[in-house]
Amino acid sequence: MDFLTLFLVYLCFVLLVTALLCLCSGRKESFLARSVTRASQVLSLVIPTQLQRVAHRVAHGALHRLFHTRSCLFVVLHIALQAAVFGEYTWEVFGYCWELQFHLLLLLLPYLLLAGNMGCFLLCSRANPGIITKSNHASLVKVYAYDGVMFQRGTVCPTCTLEKPARSKHCSVCGTCVHRFDHHCVWLNNCVGASNAAWFLLYLLSLTATAAALAAITLSFLSHVVQLSNLLHSTYLDAQGQEHPVEIPFLVQHLFLTFPRIVFMLGFVILLTLVLGGYSAFSLYLAFTNQTTNEWCKSRRFGASHHVSSQPPDRQVVYKNIYSKGIWRNLKEIFRPPTALEKKKK
């Protein structure tokens, strides 16, 4: 049971780090920054004032560089994690499975998914997400209608000094306004907008499929090992010399002691599959309903109470998504973004 406790702590730690990275990315005042501020307030009772100022400056400077400036750090981390997982898969799991006569196509499936995922990653990270410039501003203003609640005509971006087209937003990380802005992804070091939303969706789905394939093959390998060794029908002696039938905790501990790197990799890819699977489901929901992450987050606030200046102050305005045209047309818009010319023809 000591091993299981350690393994659960490991899984919780990975999940916590992943959740913190998701919460912190692309926000002006991140959850992590607020946590650091609260912690510094508590520590201020015992730490000298001069040391507090230095620590505060260093911590906030590091957080700002990590999450609010363009940096390749998360791209390198992303590639390093994939290299570590596939290195372990190639070094041990592939060889063991080949000896157990697994089908070759099944063993090559993760590599095929990885190739597709890396292709989508490069296309999404290197693509222009839909940056609004003076040359294309006039045409982009005509693509989407203003809903009068979330997007209002005449709103000017104070940084770009251009009227914001409907569904656009200024990205403080990239320093530009992006057409049909979804979010800024630190893992891609790029914004997700109208021009690369399709590649991002494919990248996310292929990454989820890759993690799921690795987890399934590794689980299948370990189950074969258990069946061949007949462990489930065996017994073991405890510290007092008493005989007990093999149960799941003992079995997991035995597999970890026999294949420690494989079991750790399996725990990581299972957790990754769950996290990415939830995010993929959410992204598909947004695609089916023709919403962006930015619009979905804003609509949560508008659902409570929001007043438009042209209406009486005592009247609540409920946000309604006017951009949804049905699942098929919504998906088509993701993969073939509309232009002002197409809208005029319709």
Coordinates of C-alpha atoms in Angstrom, one line a residue:
M1 CA 0.0 0.0 0.0
D2 CA 3.0 2.3 0.5
F3 CA 3.7 2.0 -3.2
L4 CA 0.1 2.8 -4.2
T5 CA 0.1 5.9 -2.0
L6 CA 3.3 7.1 -3.7
F7 CA 1.9 6.4 -7.1
L8 CA -1.3 8.3 -6.3
V9 CA 0.7 11.2 -5.1
Y10 CA 2.6 11.1 -8.4
L11 CA -0.6 11.1 -10.4
C12 CA -2.1 13.9 -8.3
F13 CA 1.1 16.0 -8.8
V14 CA 1.0 15.6 -12.5
L15 CA -2.7 16.5 -12.6
L16 CA -2.1 19.5 -10.4
V17 CA 0.7 20.8 -12.6
T18 CA -1.4 20.3 -15.7
A19 CA -4.4 22.1 -14.2
L20 CA -2.2 25.0 -13.1
L21 CA -0.7 25.4 -16.6
C22 CA -4.2 25.4 -18.1
L23 CA -5.4 28.0 -15.6
C24 CA -2.4 30.2 -16.0
S25 CA -2.0 30.3 -19.8
G26 CA -3.3 33.4 -21.6
R27 CA -4.7 35.3 -18.6
K28 CA -3.8 38.8 -17.5
E29 CA -4.1 37.9 -13.8
S30 CA -3.4 34.2 -13.6
F31 CA -4.5 31.9 -10.7
L32 CA -0.8 31.1 -10.1
A33 CA 0.0 34.9 -9.8
R34 CA -2.8 35.4 -7.3
S35 CA -1.5 32.4 -5.3
V36 CA 2.0 33.8 -5.2
T37 CA 0.6 37.2 -4.1
R38 CA -1.3 35.5 -1.2
A39 CA 1.6 33.4 -0.2
S40 CA 3.9 36.4 -0.1
Q41 CA 1.4 38.2 2.1
V42 CA 1.6 35.3 4.6
L43 CA 5.4 35.1 4.4
S44 CA 5.7 38.8 4.9
L45 CA 5.2 38.3 8.6
V46 CA 8.6 36.5 8.9
I47 CA 10.6 37.6 5.9
P48 CA 12.5 41.0 5.9
T49 CA 11.0 43.7 3.7
Q50 CA 14.0 44.1 1.4
L51 CA 14.0 40.3 0.7
Q52 CA 10.3 40.4 0.1
R53 CA 10.7 43.1 -2.6
V54 CA 13.4 41.2 -4.4
A55 CA 11.4 37.9 -4.3
H56 CA 8.2 39.6 -5.4
R57 CA 10.0 41.2 -8.4
V58 CA 11.7 38.0 -9.4
A59 CA 8.5 35.8 -9.0
H60 CA 6.2 38.2 -10.9
G61 CA 8.8 38.8 -13.6
A62 CA 9.2 35.0 -14.1
L63 CA 5.5 34.5 -14.2
H64 CA 5.0 37.3 -16.7
R65 CA 7.7 36.0 -19.0
L66 CA 6.3 32.5 -18.8
F67 CA 2.6 33.2 -19.5
H68 CA 2.4 36.7 -20.9
T69 CA 5.2 36.9 -23.4
R70 CA 5.9 34.8 -26.5
S71 CA 8.3 32.1 -25.5
C72 CA 9.4 28.7 -26.9
L73 CA 9.8 27.2 -23.4
F74 CA 6.4 25.3 -23.5
V75 CA 7.1 24.3 -27.1
V76 CA 10.4 22.7 -26.0
L77 CA 8.6 21.1 -23.0
H78 CA 5.9 19.8 -25.2
I79 CA 8.4 18.1 -27.6
A80 CA 10.6 16.8 -24.6
L81 CA 7.5 15.1 -23.1
Q82 CA 6.6 13.5 -26.4
A83 CA 10.3 12.4 -26.9
A84 CA 10.4 10.9 -23.4
V85 CA 7.1 8.9 -23.8
F86 CA 8.0 7.6 -27.3
G87 CA 11.5 6.9 -26.2
E88 CA 10.2 4.6 -23.5
Y89 CA 7.6 3.1 -25.8
T90 CA 10.2 2.3 -28.5
W91 CA 12.9 1.1 -26.0
E92 CA 10.8 -1.3 -24.0
V93 CA 7.1 -1.6 -24.9
F94 CA 7.6 -2.1 -28.6
G95 CA 10.2 -4.8 -28.1
Y96 CA 8.3 -6.7 -25.5
C97 CA 5.1 -6.5 -27.6
W98 CA 7.0 -7.7 -30.7
E99 CA 8.2 -10.7 -28.7
L100 CA 4.6 -11.4 -27.7
Q101 CA 3.7 -11.3 -31.4
F102 CA 1.5 -8.2 -31.4
H103 CA 0.4 -7.2 -34.9
L104 CA 2.9 -4.9 -36.5
L105 CA 0.3 -2.4 -37.7
L106 CA -1.0 -2.0 -34.1
L107 CA 2.5 -1.3 -32.8
L108 CA 3.1 1.3 -35.6
L109 CA -0.2 3.1 -34.9
P110 CA 1.2 5.5 -32.3
Y111 CA 4.0 6.5 -34.7
L112 CA 1.5 7.2 -37.5
L113 CA -0.6 9.3 -35.1
L114 CA 2.5 11.1 -33.9
A115 CA 3.4 12.0 -37.5
G116 CA -0.1 13.4 -38.1
N117 CA 0.0 15.2 -34.7
M118 CA 3.4 16.8 -35.4
G119 CA 2.2 17.9 -38.9
C120 CA -0.9 19.6 -37.4
F121 CA 1.3 21.1 -34.6
L122 CA 3.7 22.7 -37.1
L123 CA 0.9 24.0 -39.4
C124 CA -1.0 25.5 -36.4
S125 CA 2.0 27.0 -34.6
R126 CA 3.5 28.5 -37.8
A127 CA 0.3 29.7 -39.4
N128 CA -1.1 33.2 -39.3
P129 CA -4.1 32.9 -36.9
G130 CA -5.9 35.8 -38.6
I131 CA -4.0 38.9 -37.6
I132 CA -6.0 42.1 -38.3
T133 CA -4.0 44.7 -40.2
K134 CA -4.9 48.0 -41.9
S135 CA -4.9 46.2 -45.3
N136 CA -7.4 43.5 -44.4
H137 CA -9.4 45.4 -41.7
A138 CA -12.1 46.7 -44.1
S139 CA -12.9 43.2 -45.4
L140 CA -12.8 41.5 -42.0
V141 CA -15.3 43.9 -40.5
K142 CA -17.9 42.6 -43.0
V143 CA -17.5 38.9 -42.2
Y144 CA -19.5 38.7 -39.0
A145 CA -22.4 40.7 -37.8
Y146 CA -22.3 42.5 -34.4
D147 CA -24.6 40.9 -31.8
G148 CA -25.0 44.2 -29.9
V149 CA -24.1 42.5 -26.6
M150 CA -20.7 40.8 -26.7
F151 CA -19.6 42.6 -29.8
Q152 CA -20.7 46.2 -30.5
R153 CA -20.0 48.3 -33.5
G154 CA -17.6 51.2 -33.0
T155 CA -15.4 49.6 -30.4
V156 CA -11.8 50.6 -31.1
C157 CA -8.8 48.6 -30.0
P158 CA -6.6 51.1 -27.9
T159 CA -3.4 49.4 -29.0
C160 CA -4.0 48.7 -32.7
T161 CA -6.2 51.9 -33.1
L162 CA -8.6 49.9 -35.4
E163 CA -12.3 49.2 -35.0
K164 CA -12.7 45.7 -33.7
P165 CA -14.5 43.4 -36.1
A166 CA -17.1 41.1 -34.5
R167 CA -15.6 38.0 -32.8
S168 CA -12.1 39.5 -32.7
K169 CA -10.0 40.2 -29.7
H170 CA -6.6 41.8 -29.0
C171 CA -4.0 39.3 -27.7
S172 CA -1.8 40.9 -25.1
V173 CA 0.8 38.2 -25.6
C174 CA 1.2 38.6 -29.4
G175 CA 0.4 42.3 -29.3
T176 CA -2.1 42.0 -32.2
C177 CA -5.9 41.8 -32.8
V178 CA -6.9 38.3 -34.1
H179 CA -10.0 37.6 -36.2
R180 CA -12.4 35.1 -34.6
F181 CA -10.0 34.9 -31.6
D182 CA -10.3 31.7 -29.6
H183 CA -7.3 31.8 -27.2
H184 CA -3.5 32.1 -27.0
C185 CA -1.9 28.6 -26.7
V186 CA 1.4 28.6 -24.9
W187 CA 2.1 25.1 -26.1
L188 CA 1.9 26.3 -29.7
N189 CA 3.4 29.7 -28.9
N190 CA 0.7 31.2 -31.2
C191 CA -2.9 32.4 -31.1
V192 CA -5.8 30.2 -32.3
G193 CA -8.0 32.2 -34.6
A194 CA -10.0 31.9 -37.8
S195 CA -7.1 30.8 -40.0
N196 CA -5.7 28.0 -37.9
A197 CA -8.7 26.9 -35.8
A198 CA -9.1 23.8 -38.0
W199 CA -5.5 22.8 -37.5
F200 CA -5.7 23.3 -33.8
L201 CA -8.8 21.0 -33.6
L202 CA -7.1 18.3 -35.6
Y203 CA -3.9 18.7 -33.5
L204 CA -5.9 18.3 -30.3
L205 CA -7.8 15.3 -31.5
S206 CA -4.7 13.6 -32.9
L207 CA -2.8 14.2 -29.6
T208 CA -5.6 12.6 -27.6
A209 CA -5.7 9.7 -30.0
T210 CA -1.9 9.3 -29.7
A211 CA -2.1 9.2 -25.9
A212 CA -5.0 6.8 -26.0
A213 CA -3.2 4.4 -28.4
L214 CA -0.1 4.4 -26.2
A215 CA -2.2 3.7 -23.1
A216 CA -4.2 0.9 -24.8
I217 CA -1.1 -0.9 -26.2
T218 CA 0.8 -0.6 -22.9
L219 CA -2.3 -1.9 -20.9
S220 CA -2.6 -4.8 -23.4
F221 CA 1.1 -5.7 -22.9
L222 CA 0.8 -5.7 -19.1
S223 CA -2.4 -7.8 -19.2
H224 CA -0.6 -10.3 -21.4
V225 CA 2.2 -10.4 -18.9
V226 CA -0.3 -11.1 -16.1
Q227 CA -2.0 -13.8 -18.0
L228 CA 1.2 -15.6 -19.0
S229 CA 2.6 -15.5 -15.5
N230 CA -0.8 -16.7 -14.0
L231 CA -0.4 -14.1 -11.3
L232 CA -4.1 -13.7 -10.6
H233 CA -4.3 -17.3 -9.5
S234 CA -1.1 -17.2 -7.3
T235 CA -0.5 -16.5 -3.6
Y236 CA 2.1 -14.5 -1.7
L237 CA 3.4 -14.4 1.9
D238 CA 3.1 -11.3 4.0
A239 CA 5.6 -10.0 6.6
Q240 CA 4.1 -12.4 9.2
G241 CA 4.5 -15.4 6.9
Q242 CA 0.7 -15.7 6.2
E243 CA -0.4 -16.7 2.7
H244 CA -2.8 -14.5 0.8
P245 CA -4.2 -14.6 -2.7
V246 CA -2.9 -12.0 -5.1
E247 CA -5.1 -8.9 -5.2
I248 CA -5.1 -5.8 -7.4
P249 CA -2.8 -3.6 -5.0
F250 CA -0.2 -6.4 -4.9
L251 CA -0.5 -7.0 -8.6
V252 CA 0.1 -3.3 -9.4
Q253 CA 3.0 -3.1 -7.0
H254 CA 4.5 -6.3 -8.6
L255 CA 4.2 -4.8 -12.1
F256 CA 5.8 -1.5 -11.0
L257 CA 8.8 -3.3 -9.5
T258 CA 9.2 -5.4 -12.6
F259 CA 8.5 -2.6 -15.2
P260 CA 8.9 0.7 -13.3
R261 CA 9.4 3.0 -16.3
I262 CA 6.6 1.4 -18.2
V263 CA 4.1 1.7 -15.3
F264 CA 5.1 5.4 -14.7
M265 CA 4.7 6.0 -18.5
L266 CA 1.3 4.3 -18.4
G267 CA 0.1 6.4 -15.5
F268 CA 1.1 9.6 -17.3
V269 CA -0.5 8.7 -20.7
I270 CA -3.7 7.6 -19.0
L271 CA -3.9 10.9 -17.1
L272 CA -3.0 12.7 -20.3
T273 CA -5.8 10.9 -22.2
L274 CA -8.4 11.9 -19.6
V275 CA -7.3 15.5 -19.6
L276 CA -7.0 15.8 -23.3
G277 CA -10.2 13.8 -23.9
G278 CA -12.2 16.3 -21.7
Y279 CA -10.6 19.3 -23.5
S280 CA -11.2 17.7 -26.9
A281 CA -14.9 17.1 -26.0
F282 CA -15.2 20.8 -25.0
S283 CA -13.5 21.9 -28.2
L284 CA -15.9 19.8 -30.3
Y285 CA -18.8 21.3 -28.4
L286 CA -17.5 24.8 -29.3
A287 CA -17.1 23.8 -32.9
F288 CA -20.6 22.3 -33.1
T289 CA -22.2 25.4 -31.6
N290 CA -19.9 27.9 -33.5
Q291 CA -18.4 29.4 -30.4
T292 CA -14.8 30.3 -29.5
T293 CA -13.3 29.8 -26.1
N294 CA -13.2 33.6 -25.6
E295 CA -16.9 33.9 -26.4
W296 CA -17.9 30.9 -24.2
C297 CA -16.0 32.5 -21.2
K298 CA -17.6 35.9 -21.8
S299 CA -21.1 34.4 -22.2
R300 CA -20.8 32.9 -18.7
R301 CA -20.5 36.5 -17.4
F302 CA -23.2 37.9 -19.6
G303 CA -25.6 35.2 -18.4
A304 CA -25.6 36.8 -14.9
S305 CA -26.2 40.5 -15.5
H306 CA -25.1 42.8 -18.3
H307 CA -26.5 46.2 -19.3
V308 CA -26.1 47.8 -22.7
S309 CA -26.0 51.5 -22.7
S310 CA -28.8 51.9 -25.3
Q311 CA -31.3 50.1 -23.0
P312 CA -32.8 51.0 -19.7
P313 CA -30.4 50.3 -16.8
D314 CA -32.9 48.0 -15.0
R315 CA -33.3 45.7 -18.0
Q316 CA -31.1 42.5 -18.1
V317 CA -29.7 41.5 -21.5
V318 CA -29.3 37.8 -22.1
Y319 CA -26.6 36.8 -24.5
K320 CA -27.7 34.7 -27.5
N321 CA -25.3 33.1 -29.9
I322 CA -26.3 34.5 -33.3
Y323 CA -23.4 32.8 -35.2
S324 CA -24.6 29.1 -34.9
K325 CA -26.0 27.8 -38.2
G326 CA -26.3 24.1 -37.4
I327 CA -23.7 21.5 -36.7
W328 CA -22.7 20.8 -40.3
R329 CA -22.4 24.4 -41.4
N330 CA -20.6 25.3 -38.1
L331 CA -18.0 22.6 -38.8
K332 CA -17.7 23.7 -42.4
E333 CA -17.0 27.3 -41.1
I334 CA -14.1 26.0 -39.0
F335 CA -12.4 24.3 -41.9
R336 CA -13.4 26.9 -44.5
P337 CA -13.6 30.3 -42.8
P338 CA -16.0 32.7 -44.4
T339 CA -14.9 35.8 -46.2
A340 CA -16.7 39.1 -46.8
L341 CA -17.2 38.2 -50.5
E342 CA -19.0 34.9 -49.5
K343 CA -21.2 36.7 -47.1
K344 CA -22.2 39.2 -49.7
K345 CA -23.2 36.5 -52.1
K346 CA -25.4 34.8 -49.5

